[in-house]
Tab-separated table of C-alpha atoms in Angstrom:
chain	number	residue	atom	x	y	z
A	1	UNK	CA	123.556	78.827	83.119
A	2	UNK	CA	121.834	80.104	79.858
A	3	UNK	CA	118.616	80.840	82.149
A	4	UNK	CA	120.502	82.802	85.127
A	5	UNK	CA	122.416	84.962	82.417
A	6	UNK	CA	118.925	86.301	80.795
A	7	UNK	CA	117.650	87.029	84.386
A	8	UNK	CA	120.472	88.833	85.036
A	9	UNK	CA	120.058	90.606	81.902
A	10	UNK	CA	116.625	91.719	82.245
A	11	UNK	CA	116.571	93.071	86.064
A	12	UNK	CA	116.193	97.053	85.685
A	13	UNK	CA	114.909	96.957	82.310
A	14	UNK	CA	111.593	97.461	81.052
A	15	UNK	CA	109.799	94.515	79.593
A	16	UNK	CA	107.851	95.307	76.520
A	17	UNK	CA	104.201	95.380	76.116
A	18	UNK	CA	102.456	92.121	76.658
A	19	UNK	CA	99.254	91.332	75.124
A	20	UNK	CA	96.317	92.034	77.194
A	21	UNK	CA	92.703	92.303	77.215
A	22	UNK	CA	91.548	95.567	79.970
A	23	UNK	CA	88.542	97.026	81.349
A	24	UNK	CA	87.587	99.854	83.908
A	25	UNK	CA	84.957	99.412	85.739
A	26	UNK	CA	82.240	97.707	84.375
A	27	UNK	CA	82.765	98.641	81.192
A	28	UNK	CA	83.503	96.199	77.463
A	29	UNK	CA	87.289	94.347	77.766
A	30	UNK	CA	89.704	95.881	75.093
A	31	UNK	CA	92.803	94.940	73.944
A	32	UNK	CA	95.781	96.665	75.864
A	33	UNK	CA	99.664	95.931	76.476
A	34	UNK	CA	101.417	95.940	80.060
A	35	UNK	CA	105.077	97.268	80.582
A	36	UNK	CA	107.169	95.396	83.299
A	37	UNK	CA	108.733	98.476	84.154
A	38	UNK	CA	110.501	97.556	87.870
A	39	UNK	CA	110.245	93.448	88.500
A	40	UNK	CA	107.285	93.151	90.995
A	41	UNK	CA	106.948	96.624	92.016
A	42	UNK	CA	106.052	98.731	88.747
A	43	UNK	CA	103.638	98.198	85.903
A	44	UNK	CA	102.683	100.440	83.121
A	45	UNK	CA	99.088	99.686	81.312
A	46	UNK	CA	98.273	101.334	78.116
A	47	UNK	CA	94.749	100.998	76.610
A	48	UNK	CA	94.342	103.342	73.028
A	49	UNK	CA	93.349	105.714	74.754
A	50	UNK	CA	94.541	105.265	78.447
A	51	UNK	CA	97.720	104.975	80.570
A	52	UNK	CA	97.925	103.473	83.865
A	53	UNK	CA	100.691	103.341	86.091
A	54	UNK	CA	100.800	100.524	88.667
A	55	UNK	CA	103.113	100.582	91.569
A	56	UNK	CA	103.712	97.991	94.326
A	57	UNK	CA	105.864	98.532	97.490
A	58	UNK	CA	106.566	95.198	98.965
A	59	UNK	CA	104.846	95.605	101.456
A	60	UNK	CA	101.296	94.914	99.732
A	61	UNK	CA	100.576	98.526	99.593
A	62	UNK	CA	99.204	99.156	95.944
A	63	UNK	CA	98.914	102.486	94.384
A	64	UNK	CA	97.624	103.202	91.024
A	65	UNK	CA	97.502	106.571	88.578
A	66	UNK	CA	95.461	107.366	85.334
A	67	UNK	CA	97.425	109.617	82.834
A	68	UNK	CA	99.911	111.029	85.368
A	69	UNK	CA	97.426	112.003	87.570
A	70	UNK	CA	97.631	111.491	91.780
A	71	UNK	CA	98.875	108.133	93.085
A	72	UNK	CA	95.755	106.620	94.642
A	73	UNK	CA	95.347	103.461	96.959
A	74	UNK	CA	94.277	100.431	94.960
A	75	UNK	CA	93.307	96.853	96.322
A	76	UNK	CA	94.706	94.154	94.078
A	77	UNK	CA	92.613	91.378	93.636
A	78	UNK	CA	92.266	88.293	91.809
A	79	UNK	CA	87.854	88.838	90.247
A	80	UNK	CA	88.242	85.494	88.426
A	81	UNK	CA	90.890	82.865	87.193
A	82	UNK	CA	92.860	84.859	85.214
A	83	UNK	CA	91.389	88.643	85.729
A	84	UNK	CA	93.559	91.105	88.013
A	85	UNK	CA	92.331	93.987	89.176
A	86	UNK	CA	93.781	97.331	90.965
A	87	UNK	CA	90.557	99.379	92.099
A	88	UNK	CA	88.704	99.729	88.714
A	89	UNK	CA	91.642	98.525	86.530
A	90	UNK	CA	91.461	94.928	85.414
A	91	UNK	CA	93.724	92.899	83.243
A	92	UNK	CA	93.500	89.336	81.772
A	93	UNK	CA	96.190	87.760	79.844
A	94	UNK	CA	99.956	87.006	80.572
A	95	UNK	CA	100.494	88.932	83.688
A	96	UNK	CA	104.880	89.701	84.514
A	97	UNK	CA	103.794	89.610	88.595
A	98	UNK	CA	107.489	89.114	89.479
């Protein structure tokens, strides 16, 4: 019962920053936090000096935007156990999918 009530609870609202480690492109992984912004359909990404916004349709289109910028098709992919990317954008750490 205890489990149902906090899902219940938590659909609409953001989910905080969790602890992640980020890259784009090629470049060194830094530390970063992801926002669960809309339960399997909206992510926010925030690097020190970065934003990301992440957005997922259902229907397995992916779009992703840098700073507010244009929404821009992104492939998700799994690059290794553990590493998502969207396009250039890659994540590693706890990743709030659904």
């Amino acid at each position: 019962m205890a489990k149902a009530l906090v899902l219940l609870l938590t659909i609409g609202m953001a989910v905080p920053g969790l602890a992640q480690d980020c890259r784009v492109k090629d470049g060194a992984w830094r530390q970063c936090s992801l926002d669960w912004i809309d339960p399997g359909r909206r992510w926010d990404l925030r690097l020190p000096d970065e934003h990301w916004q992440i957005s997922h349709d259902g229907s397995g289109t992916v779009q992703i935007r840098e700073a507010g910028g244009q929404w821009v098709p992104a492939q998700a992919r799994w690059q290794e156990p553990g590493v998502l990317c969207w396009g250039d954008l890659c994540a590693r750490g706890p990743l709030p999918l659904d």
